[in-house]
Amino acid sequence: MITEDSGARAPRIIRDHEVLGEAGLVSMVEVLETRCERRFRQMADQIPVVDLEAALGDNAPDGLLGAVRGAAERIGVIQVINHGVPDDLLADYSSRIGRVLSLPRADKARLASPGGHPYRGWRQWPDDFGRLELERYNVAQFDTPADARAAGVPAEYASLYQHPNVWPPDDRELRGVTFRYLDAARQLAGRVLGLYARALGIAAGAFALGALPHVRLTTNDYPAWSYPDTGSDEDKLLLLEHADDSAVTILSQEGDYQGLQVQLADGGWLPVPIVPGALQVFSGELLTRWTGGRLRAGRHRVVAGGTMTRRSTAVFCYPSLQTVVEPLAPFAPGSDGDYEPVLVWDHVRRRVEAYLADYGRPEQKAAWRDGKPYVADLSETSAGR
C-alpha cells in the first residue's frame, strides 16, 4: 500500500505490520479489512448477487443483465435474492434434515436405500483412508412408479422410480416439506432460465422445462477436518470438482466458512461468498448443450474448513424426460463442440451406472448388483464414527 507524505518526497510504502499512529499510518487491522473487502468485491463481480424480482421486472437495469450474462458465460453460477422460495420452508426443511443427519450412525444406516441405490435415502462417502468426506440424504421426485404415472410421467419412463425414497419413521412431516421444497426450487429454476434468456436477448420461453420437469434433491453434510492440514485445498477436498448434469441446480448453503468453490476460466478456484438469504444457481451440462457451449456449466468443489462444518441442499432441475435438448437456433450455427441432440430420459437413466463406474467402490458395486443396502466402512479415527 502506498501513501503520500507531505511535501515533494517520494511515496512511502507502508508495511502490513505497522500500526496506526500520529502520522496517520494504516493499521494492520484496516489493511486486512481492506483486503477482505477488495476480495469480496472481486467475488461479487464474478458471482453477482441478483435481485430476481428486479431482473425480471419491466425495467431491468442493463448493467444487471450484463452481469448475469457475463457470469453465465464465464463461470456458470450466480446468487439470487428475492427468489420466491419461502424462508420458512427453507428453515423448516433445514431443521428437519439436520435432525435426521445428527442421529446416531446406526439409526441413519437404517435409512439407506434397501436396494443400494446411491441417490435414495442416506449414505456416507469416505475417502481412500476411510475418513468421512460427507454424508448425504437423497430424495427422488416421486416415491414409486405408480406415483410418477399418476403425476403424468409416461409409463415407459416410470421405471426410473422403482427404487423408493426412504423416509425417517419418526418425522412424518419431512416428506411433505421436502416435496414442497422440490416444487419451489423447480419454479425458481424456470424463472432463472427465463432470466438467462432475457440476458441473452432471445425469446423468454427458449429454455422451456416442459409441463413436468424432472427434479431430484440431495442434502450434503460436510464434517470438520480433524486430520493433518498441509495448507493446500487440494489435500482436504470433501467433494471433488465436477459440473452437474442438470439444466440448472438450485443450491442453499449453510455454514461458517466459504467451503464451496467455483472454477474460473483460467483454472483457478474462487470461493462462493455466503450471502444471507441468497440461493446459488449453478448452470449444468444441459444448459451448455442448449446454448451450443455459450453458457458454461459451473464446475465446483467443496473444501474443508478446519473445525467448522457446513451443509448444502441441491435441487437438480432438468426439462421433462421426453424433451430433446440440442443447441437452439440462435446458438446452433456457432456451436463449438459435441452437442448432439439428447433425450433427457436417456441423459438421466444411466446416471447410477455412470456414477458407479467413475466413483463406486467394489463393495458398493456388488451391493447394487445384488440389490442390497450399502453402508460404507469408516476408519476408527474418522469424524463420522
Short mmCIF file of C-alpha atoms in Angstrom, two decimals:
data_model
loop_
_atom_site.label_atom_id
_atom_site.label_comp_id
_atom_site.label_asym_id
_atom_site.label_seq_id
_atom_site.Cartn_x
_atom_site.Cartn_y
_atom_site.Cartn_z
CA MET A 1 0.00 0.00 0.00
CA ILE A 2 1.27 3.48 -0.85
CA THR A 3 0.64 6.78 0.93
CA GLU A 4 1.81 10.31 0.11
CA ASP A 5 3.85 12.13 2.77
CA SER A 6 3.58 15.94 2.83
CA GLY A 7 5.97 17.84 0.54
CA ALA A 8 7.74 16.54 -2.51
CA ARG A 9 9.17 13.35 -1.07
CA ALA A 10 8.65 10.03 -2.85
CA PRO A 11 5.64 7.92 -1.87
CA ARG A 12 6.32 5.76 1.18
CA ILE A 13 5.43 2.04 1.24
CA ILE A 14 3.62 1.14 4.44
CA ARG A 15 4.29 -2.40 5.69
CA ASP A 16 1.44 -4.55 6.95
CA HIS A 17 2.94 -4.79 10.45
CA GLU A 18 2.88 -1.03 11.09
CA VAL A 19 0.16 0.30 13.36
CA LEU A 20 -1.95 3.43 13.40
CA GLY A 21 -0.02 6.37 14.85
CA GLU A 22 0.16 10.15 14.92
CA ALA A 23 1.20 10.27 11.26
CA GLY A 24 -1.99 8.52 10.23
CA LEU A 25 -0.41 5.22 9.20
CA VAL A 26 -2.89 2.48 8.38
CA SER A 27 -3.23 -0.24 10.97
CA MET A 28 -2.81 -3.90 10.23
CA VAL A 29 -6.50 -4.45 11.01
CA GLU A 30 -7.53 -1.86 8.46
CA VAL A 31 -5.16 -3.37 5.91
CA LEU A 32 -6.72 -6.78 6.39
CA GLU A 33 -10.23 -5.34 6.29
CA THR A 34 -9.39 -3.55 3.05
CA ARG A 35 -8.05 -6.74 1.54
CA CYS A 36 -11.12 -8.70 2.61
CA GLU A 37 -13.43 -6.03 1.18
CA ARG A 38 -11.47 -5.99 -2.08
CA ARG A 39 -11.58 -9.79 -2.32
CA PHE A 40 -15.31 -9.81 -1.57
CA ARG A 41 -15.90 -7.21 -4.29
CA GLN A 42 -13.91 -9.36 -6.70
CA MET A 43 -16.05 -12.37 -5.87
CA ALA A 44 -19.23 -10.31 -6.12
CA ASP A 45 -18.14 -9.00 -9.52
CA GLN A 46 -17.62 -12.52 -10.83
CA ILE A 47 -20.52 -14.13 -8.94
CA PRO A 48 -23.20 -11.43 -8.97
CA VAL A 49 -25.92 -11.32 -6.34
CA VAL A 50 -29.05 -10.80 -8.42
CA ASP A 51 -32.32 -9.36 -7.19
CA LEU A 52 -34.51 -11.68 -9.23
CA GLU A 53 -37.63 -9.53 -8.98
CA ALA A 54 -35.74 -6.53 -10.31
CA ALA A 55 -34.00 -8.55 -13.01
CA LEU A 56 -37.31 -9.92 -14.30
CA GLY A 57 -39.18 -6.64 -13.92
CA ASP A 58 -40.28 -4.29 -16.68
CA ASN A 59 -37.22 -2.06 -16.33
CA ALA A 60 -34.35 -4.38 -15.54
CA PRO A 61 -31.08 -2.42 -15.43
CA ASP A 62 -28.83 -3.13 -18.40
CA GLY A 63 -25.89 -3.46 -16.05
CA LEU A 64 -27.65 -6.16 -14.08
CA LEU A 65 -28.50 -8.21 -17.16
CA GLY A 66 -24.95 -7.77 -18.40
CA ALA A 67 -23.57 -9.07 -15.10
CA VAL A 68 -25.86 -12.10 -15.31
CA ARG A 69 -24.80 -12.81 -18.88
CA GLY A 70 -21.12 -12.42 -18.05
CA ALA A 71 -21.29 -14.78 -15.05
CA ALA A 72 -23.26 -17.37 -17.02
CA GLU A 73 -20.75 -17.27 -19.85
CA ARG A 74 -17.56 -17.25 -17.76
CA ILE A 75 -18.15 -19.39 -14.66
CA GLY A 76 -21.72 -20.73 -14.62
CA VAL A 77 -23.02 -19.53 -11.26
CA ILE A 78 -25.00 -16.61 -9.86
CA GLN A 79 -26.60 -15.92 -6.50
CA VAL A 80 -30.23 -14.81 -6.27
CA ILE A 81 -32.22 -12.90 -3.67
CA ASN A 82 -35.94 -12.15 -3.76
CA HIS A 83 -36.07 -15.60 -5.29
CA GLY A 84 -39.56 -16.63 -4.20
CA VAL A 85 -38.59 -19.69 -2.14
CA PRO A 86 -40.19 -19.04 1.26
CA ASP A 87 -37.76 -18.51 4.12
CA ASP A 88 -39.90 -20.58 6.47
CA LEU A 89 -39.84 -23.50 4.03
CA LEU A 90 -36.05 -23.38 3.84
CA ALA A 91 -35.81 -23.16 7.63
CA ASP A 92 -38.29 -25.98 8.21
CA TYR A 93 -36.50 -28.32 5.82
CA SER A 94 -33.10 -27.44 7.28
CA SER A 95 -34.28 -28.11 10.83
CA ARG A 96 -35.85 -31.45 9.95
CA ILE A 97 -33.00 -32.76 7.81
CA GLY A 98 -30.49 -31.51 10.35
CA ARG A 99 -32.13 -33.67 12.99
CA VAL A 100 -32.01 -36.70 10.68
CA LEU A 101 -28.32 -36.20 9.88
CA SER A 102 -27.47 -35.80 13.56
CA LEU A 103 -28.91 -39.21 14.50
CA PRO A 104 -26.54 -41.96 15.64
CA ARG A 105 -24.88 -43.70 12.71
CA ALA A 106 -26.70 -46.97 13.36
CA ASP A 107 -30.06 -45.20 13.11
CA LYS A 108 -29.06 -43.42 9.89
CA ALA A 109 -27.87 -46.70 8.39
CA ARG A 110 -31.47 -47.90 8.52
CA LEU A 111 -32.33 -45.05 6.12
CA ALA A 112 -30.01 -46.37 3.39
CA SER A 113 -31.65 -47.47 0.15
CA PRO A 114 -32.81 -51.09 0.54
CA GLY A 115 -31.62 -51.82 -2.99
CA GLY A 116 -28.31 -49.96 -2.77
CA HIS A 117 -29.39 -47.03 -4.95
CA PRO A 118 -26.82 -44.23 -4.44
CA TYR A 119 -29.45 -41.50 -4.99
CA ARG A 120 -32.04 -42.68 -2.49
CA GLY A 121 -32.03 -42.25 1.27
CA TRP A 122 -28.95 -41.81 3.46
CA ARG A 123 -25.36 -42.72 2.70
CA GLN A 124 -21.83 -41.82 3.73
CA TRP A 125 -18.91 -41.05 1.47
CA PRO A 126 -15.44 -41.97 2.82
CA ASP A 127 -12.12 -41.28 1.14
CA ASP A 128 -9.44 -43.90 0.39
CA PHE A 129 -8.36 -43.84 4.05
CA GLY A 130 -11.87 -44.42 5.38
CA ARG A 131 -12.20 -40.82 6.58
CA LEU A 132 -15.65 -39.31 6.27
CA GLU A 133 -15.80 -36.73 3.47
CA LEU A 134 -19.53 -36.18 3.51
CA GLU A 135 -22.83 -37.79 4.27
CA ARG A 136 -25.95 -37.16 2.30
CA TYR A 137 -29.67 -37.67 2.12
CA ASN A 138 -31.26 -38.09 -1.32
CA VAL A 139 -34.85 -37.79 -2.49
CA ALA A 140 -36.34 -38.59 -5.89
CA GLN A 141 -39.22 -36.63 -7.36
CA PHE A 142 -41.69 -39.49 -6.80
CA ASP A 143 -41.80 -42.28 -4.24
CA THR A 144 -42.90 -45.03 -6.63
CA PRO A 145 -43.54 -45.71 -10.33
CA ALA A 146 -47.27 -45.53 -9.61
CA ASP A 147 -46.86 -42.03 -8.17
CA ALA A 148 -44.87 -40.99 -11.24
CA ARG A 149 -47.51 -42.30 -13.66
CA ALA A 150 -50.29 -40.62 -11.68
CA ALA A 151 -48.44 -37.30 -11.97
CA GLY A 152 -48.13 -37.62 -15.76
CA VAL A 153 -44.76 -39.30 -16.29
CA PRO A 154 -45.06 -41.53 -19.40
CA ALA A 155 -45.32 -45.20 -18.43
CA GLU A 156 -42.13 -46.11 -20.30
CA TYR A 157 -40.16 -43.74 -18.04
CA ALA A 158 -41.74 -44.66 -14.70
CA SER A 159 -39.13 -47.36 -14.00
CA LEU A 160 -36.80 -44.51 -13.01
CA TYR A 161 -38.61 -44.60 -9.65
CA GLN A 162 -38.61 -48.34 -8.98
CA HIS A 163 -36.23 -47.76 -6.05
CA PRO A 164 -38.37 -45.96 -3.45
CA ASN A 165 -37.50 -42.94 -1.36
CA VAL A 166 -36.60 -43.70 2.24
CA TRP A 167 -38.27 -41.52 4.88
CA PRO A 168 -37.48 -41.49 8.63
CA PRO A 169 -40.36 -43.14 10.51
CA ASP A 170 -40.31 -40.59 13.34
CA ASP A 171 -40.87 -37.48 11.18
CA ARG A 172 -43.91 -37.92 9.00
CA GLU A 173 -43.87 -34.23 8.03
CA LEU A 174 -40.47 -34.39 6.32
CA ARG A 175 -41.90 -35.93 3.16
CA GLY A 176 -44.39 -33.11 2.57
CA VAL A 177 -41.86 -30.40 3.40
CA THR A 178 -39.31 -31.94 1.02
CA PHE A 179 -41.74 -32.16 -1.86
CA ARG A 180 -42.77 -28.53 -1.32
CA TYR A 181 -39.09 -27.63 -1.40
CA LEU A 182 -38.66 -29.52 -4.68
CA ASP A 183 -41.61 -27.70 -6.21
CA ALA A 184 -40.41 -24.26 -5.07
CA ALA A 185 -36.93 -24.93 -6.46
CA ARG A 186 -38.41 -26.14 -9.75
CA GLN A 187 -40.35 -22.89 -10.10
CA LEU A 188 -37.23 -20.88 -9.30
CA ALA A 189 -35.27 -22.82 -11.93
CA GLY A 190 -37.83 -21.83 -14.54
CA ARG A 191 -37.55 -18.16 -13.57
CA VAL A 192 -33.75 -18.20 -13.70
CA LEU A 193 -33.82 -19.83 -17.13
CA GLY A 194 -36.17 -17.05 -18.21
CA LEU A 195 -33.64 -14.56 -16.84
CA TYR A 196 -30.84 -16.19 -18.85
CA ALA A 197 -32.94 -15.97 -22.00
CA ARG A 198 -33.58 -12.29 -21.31
CA ALA A 199 -29.88 -11.63 -20.65
CA LEU A 200 -29.00 -13.31 -23.96
CA GLY A 201 -31.66 -11.38 -25.87
CA ILE A 202 -33.64 -14.44 -27.00
CA ALA A 203 -37.28 -15.50 -26.60
CA ALA A 204 -38.43 -15.65 -22.98
CA GLY A 205 -39.50 -19.29 -23.19
CA ALA A 206 -36.47 -20.55 -25.10
CA PHE A 207 -35.21 -22.72 -22.21
CA ALA A 208 -38.52 -24.47 -21.59
CA LEU A 209 -38.59 -27.11 -18.86
CA GLY A 210 -41.91 -28.52 -20.05
CA ALA A 211 -45.10 -29.39 -18.21
CA LEU A 212 -43.41 -31.83 -15.79
CA PRO A 213 -39.73 -31.01 -15.26
CA HIS A 214 -37.55 -33.72 -13.77
CA VAL A 215 -36.07 -32.84 -10.35
CA ARG A 216 -34.19 -34.56 -7.54
CA LEU A 217 -32.75 -33.42 -4.21
CA THR A 218 -29.53 -34.05 -2.31
CA THR A 219 -28.55 -32.66 1.07
CA ASN A 220 -24.85 -32.91 1.93
CA ASP A 221 -23.38 -32.60 5.41
CA TYR A 222 -19.65 -31.90 5.49
CA PRO A 223 -17.68 -32.71 8.65
CA ALA A 224 -15.00 -30.79 10.46
CA TRP A 225 -11.47 -31.54 9.21
CA SER A 226 -9.69 -33.27 12.08
CA TYR A 227 -6.73 -34.59 10.09
CA PRO A 228 -3.30 -33.09 9.29
CA ASP A 229 -3.63 -29.85 7.33
CA THR A 230 -1.00 -29.30 4.64
CA GLY A 231 -2.34 -25.86 3.84
CA SER A 232 -3.39 -26.99 0.37
CA ASP A 233 -7.05 -27.02 -0.58
CA GLU A 234 -6.40 -29.98 -2.87
CA ASP A 235 -5.44 -32.10 0.17
CA LYS A 236 -8.72 -31.55 2.01
CA LEU A 237 -11.39 -31.83 -0.64
CA LEU A 238 -14.72 -33.05 0.70
CA LEU A 239 -16.42 -33.03 -2.69
CA LEU A 240 -14.37 -33.47 -5.84
CA GLU A 241 -14.64 -30.99 -8.70
CA HIS A 242 -17.46 -31.63 -11.13
CA ALA A 243 -20.19 -29.97 -13.16
CA ASP A 244 -23.81 -31.00 -12.67
CA ASP A 245 -25.62 -32.85 -15.45
CA SER A 246 -28.79 -30.78 -14.91
CA ALA A 247 -30.04 -27.71 -16.75
CA VAL A 248 -29.63 -25.67 -13.57
CA THR A 249 -29.10 -26.62 -9.93
CA ILE A 250 -30.64 -24.62 -7.09
CA LEU A 251 -28.38 -24.68 -4.03
CA SER A 252 -28.73 -23.44 -0.49
CA GLN A 253 -25.62 -23.40 1.68
CA GLU A 254 -25.30 -23.11 5.43
CA GLY A 255 -22.11 -22.82 7.43
CA ASP A 256 -19.49 -20.53 8.84
CA TYR A 257 -16.90 -20.74 6.10
CA GLN A 258 -16.75 -20.45 2.31
CA GLY A 259 -16.01 -24.07 1.50
CA LEU A 260 -17.87 -24.05 -1.82
CA GLN A 261 -15.55 -23.05 -4.67
CA VAL A 262 -16.22 -22.47 -8.36
CA GLN A 263 -13.65 -22.84 -11.11
CA LEU A 264 -12.65 -19.80 -13.13
CA ALA A 265 -11.88 -19.83 -16.84
CA ASP A 266 -8.13 -19.82 -16.11
CA GLY A 267 -8.44 -22.95 -13.95
CA GLY A 268 -8.19 -21.15 -10.62
CA TRP A 269 -10.75 -21.52 -7.84
CA LEU A 270 -12.94 -18.82 -6.32
CA PRO A 271 -14.87 -19.22 -3.02
CA VAL A 272 -18.60 -18.63 -3.35
CA PRO A 273 -19.47 -15.95 -0.75
CA ILE A 274 -22.05 -16.78 1.90
CA VAL A 275 -24.78 -14.17 1.39
CA PRO A 276 -27.62 -14.29 3.95
CA GLY A 277 -30.91 -15.07 2.24
CA ALA A 278 -29.35 -15.87 -1.14
CA LEU A 279 -29.59 -19.10 -3.11
CA GLN A 280 -26.93 -20.19 -5.55
CA VAL A 281 -27.81 -21.24 -9.11
CA PHE A 282 -25.30 -23.39 -10.97
CA SER A 283 -25.60 -23.91 -14.71
CA GLY A 284 -25.48 -27.56 -15.71
CA GLU A 285 -24.40 -29.54 -18.74
CA LEU A 286 -27.84 -29.45 -20.37
CA LEU A 287 -27.85 -25.65 -20.37
CA THR A 288 -24.42 -25.73 -22.01
CA ARG A 289 -25.82 -28.07 -24.67
CA TRP A 290 -28.87 -25.86 -25.19
CA THR A 291 -26.60 -22.90 -25.91
CA GLY A 292 -24.03 -24.74 -28.02
CA GLY A 293 -21.38 -24.03 -25.40
CA ARG A 294 -22.23 -20.33 -24.97
CA LEU A 295 -23.17 -20.72 -21.31
CA ARG A 296 -20.66 -22.60 -19.21
CA ALA A 297 -21.55 -25.40 -16.81
CA GLY A 298 -20.32 -24.33 -13.38
CA ARG A 299 -17.52 -26.60 -12.20
CA HIS A 300 -17.36 -26.62 -8.43
CA ARG A 301 -15.93 -28.42 -5.41
CA VAL A 302 -16.05 -28.26 -1.60
CA VAL A 303 -13.04 -27.75 0.67
CA ALA A 304 -12.93 -28.49 4.41
CA GLY A 305 -12.77 -25.55 6.77
CA GLY A 306 -10.85 -26.55 9.87
CA THR A 307 -13.11 -27.19 12.85
CA MET A 308 -16.18 -25.84 11.06
CA THR A 309 -18.95 -27.79 9.37
CA ARG A 310 -21.31 -26.89 6.59
CA ARG A 311 -24.46 -28.18 4.92
CA SER A 312 -25.86 -27.68 1.46
CA THR A 313 -29.04 -28.75 -0.26
CA ALA A 314 -29.10 -29.05 -4.03
CA VAL A 315 -32.17 -29.45 -6.23
CA PHE A 316 -31.14 -30.63 -9.69
CA CYS A 317 -33.59 -29.39 -12.31
CA TYR A 318 -33.96 -30.90 -15.79
CA PRO A 319 -36.51 -30.48 -18.57
CA SER A 320 -39.25 -33.10 -18.74
CA LEU A 321 -37.99 -36.58 -19.54
CA GLN A 322 -39.42 -36.55 -23.08
CA THR A 323 -37.60 -33.33 -24.01
CA VAL A 324 -34.83 -33.41 -26.63
CA VAL A 325 -32.06 -30.94 -25.75
CA GLU A 326 -29.89 -29.61 -28.57
CA PRO A 327 -28.41 -26.22 -29.47
CA LEU A 328 -31.24 -23.75 -30.02
CA ALA A 329 -31.44 -21.85 -33.30
CA PRO A 330 -29.65 -18.71 -32.02
CA PHE A 331 -26.65 -20.83 -30.99
CA ALA A 332 -26.54 -23.76 -33.42
CA PRO A 333 -24.60 -22.05 -36.25
CA GLY A 334 -21.71 -21.10 -33.99
CA SER A 335 -21.72 -24.04 -31.58
CA ASP A 336 -18.28 -25.42 -30.92
CA GLY A 337 -18.12 -28.95 -29.54
CA ASP A 338 -20.05 -32.19 -29.42
CA TYR A 339 -23.60 -31.07 -28.73
CA GLU A 340 -25.63 -33.75 -30.45
CA PRO A 341 -29.33 -33.91 -29.54
CA VAL A 342 -30.02 -35.87 -26.36
CA LEU A 343 -33.30 -37.12 -24.93
CA VAL A 344 -33.47 -36.17 -21.26
CA TRP A 345 -34.66 -39.68 -20.40
CA ASP A 346 -31.52 -41.14 -21.96
CA HIS A 347 -29.45 -38.50 -20.19
CA VAL A 348 -30.68 -39.37 -16.67
CA ARG A 349 -31.50 -43.09 -16.79
CA ARG A 350 -27.84 -44.15 -16.94
CA ARG A 351 -26.77 -41.87 -14.07
CA VAL A 352 -26.34 -44.63 -11.50
CA GLU A 353 -24.20 -46.80 -13.74
CA ALA A 354 -22.08 -43.83 -14.79
CA TYR A 355 -21.59 -42.80 -11.17
CA LEU A 356 -20.59 -46.30 -10.05
CA ALA A 357 -18.21 -46.66 -12.98
CA ASP A 358 -16.42 -43.45 -12.00
CA TYR A 359 -16.59 -43.46 -8.20
CA GLY A 360 -18.09 -46.71 -6.93
CA ARG A 361 -16.12 -48.97 -4.62
CA PRO A 362 -16.14 -52.72 -5.34
CA GLU A 363 -18.38 -53.44 -2.35
CA GLN A 364 -20.79 -50.70 -3.44
CA LYS A 365 -20.99 -52.10 -6.95
CA ALA A 366 -21.61 -55.54 -5.50
CA ALA A 367 -24.41 -54.23 -3.27
CA TRP A 368 -26.06 -52.54 -6.26
CA ARG A 369 -25.73 -55.69 -8.35
CA ASP A 370 -27.23 -57.83 -5.57
CA GLY A 371 -29.93 -55.31 -4.61
CA LYS A 372 -28.67 -54.87 -1.04
CA PRO A 373 -28.14 -51.80 1.16
CA TYR A 374 -24.68 -50.26 1.10
CA VAL A 375 -23.19 -48.60 4.17
CA ALA A 376 -19.53 -47.70 3.80
CA ASP A 377 -16.95 -48.65 6.41
CA LEU A 378 -15.17 -45.81 8.17
CA SER A 379 -11.78 -45.79 9.86
CA GLU A 380 -11.54 -45.75 13.66
CA THR A 381 -10.33 -42.15 13.57
CA SER A 382 -12.98 -40.86 11.17
CA ALA A 383 -15.04 -37.84 12.18
CA GLY A 384 -18.16 -39.80 11.28
CA ARG A 385 -17.84 -42.58 13.84
#
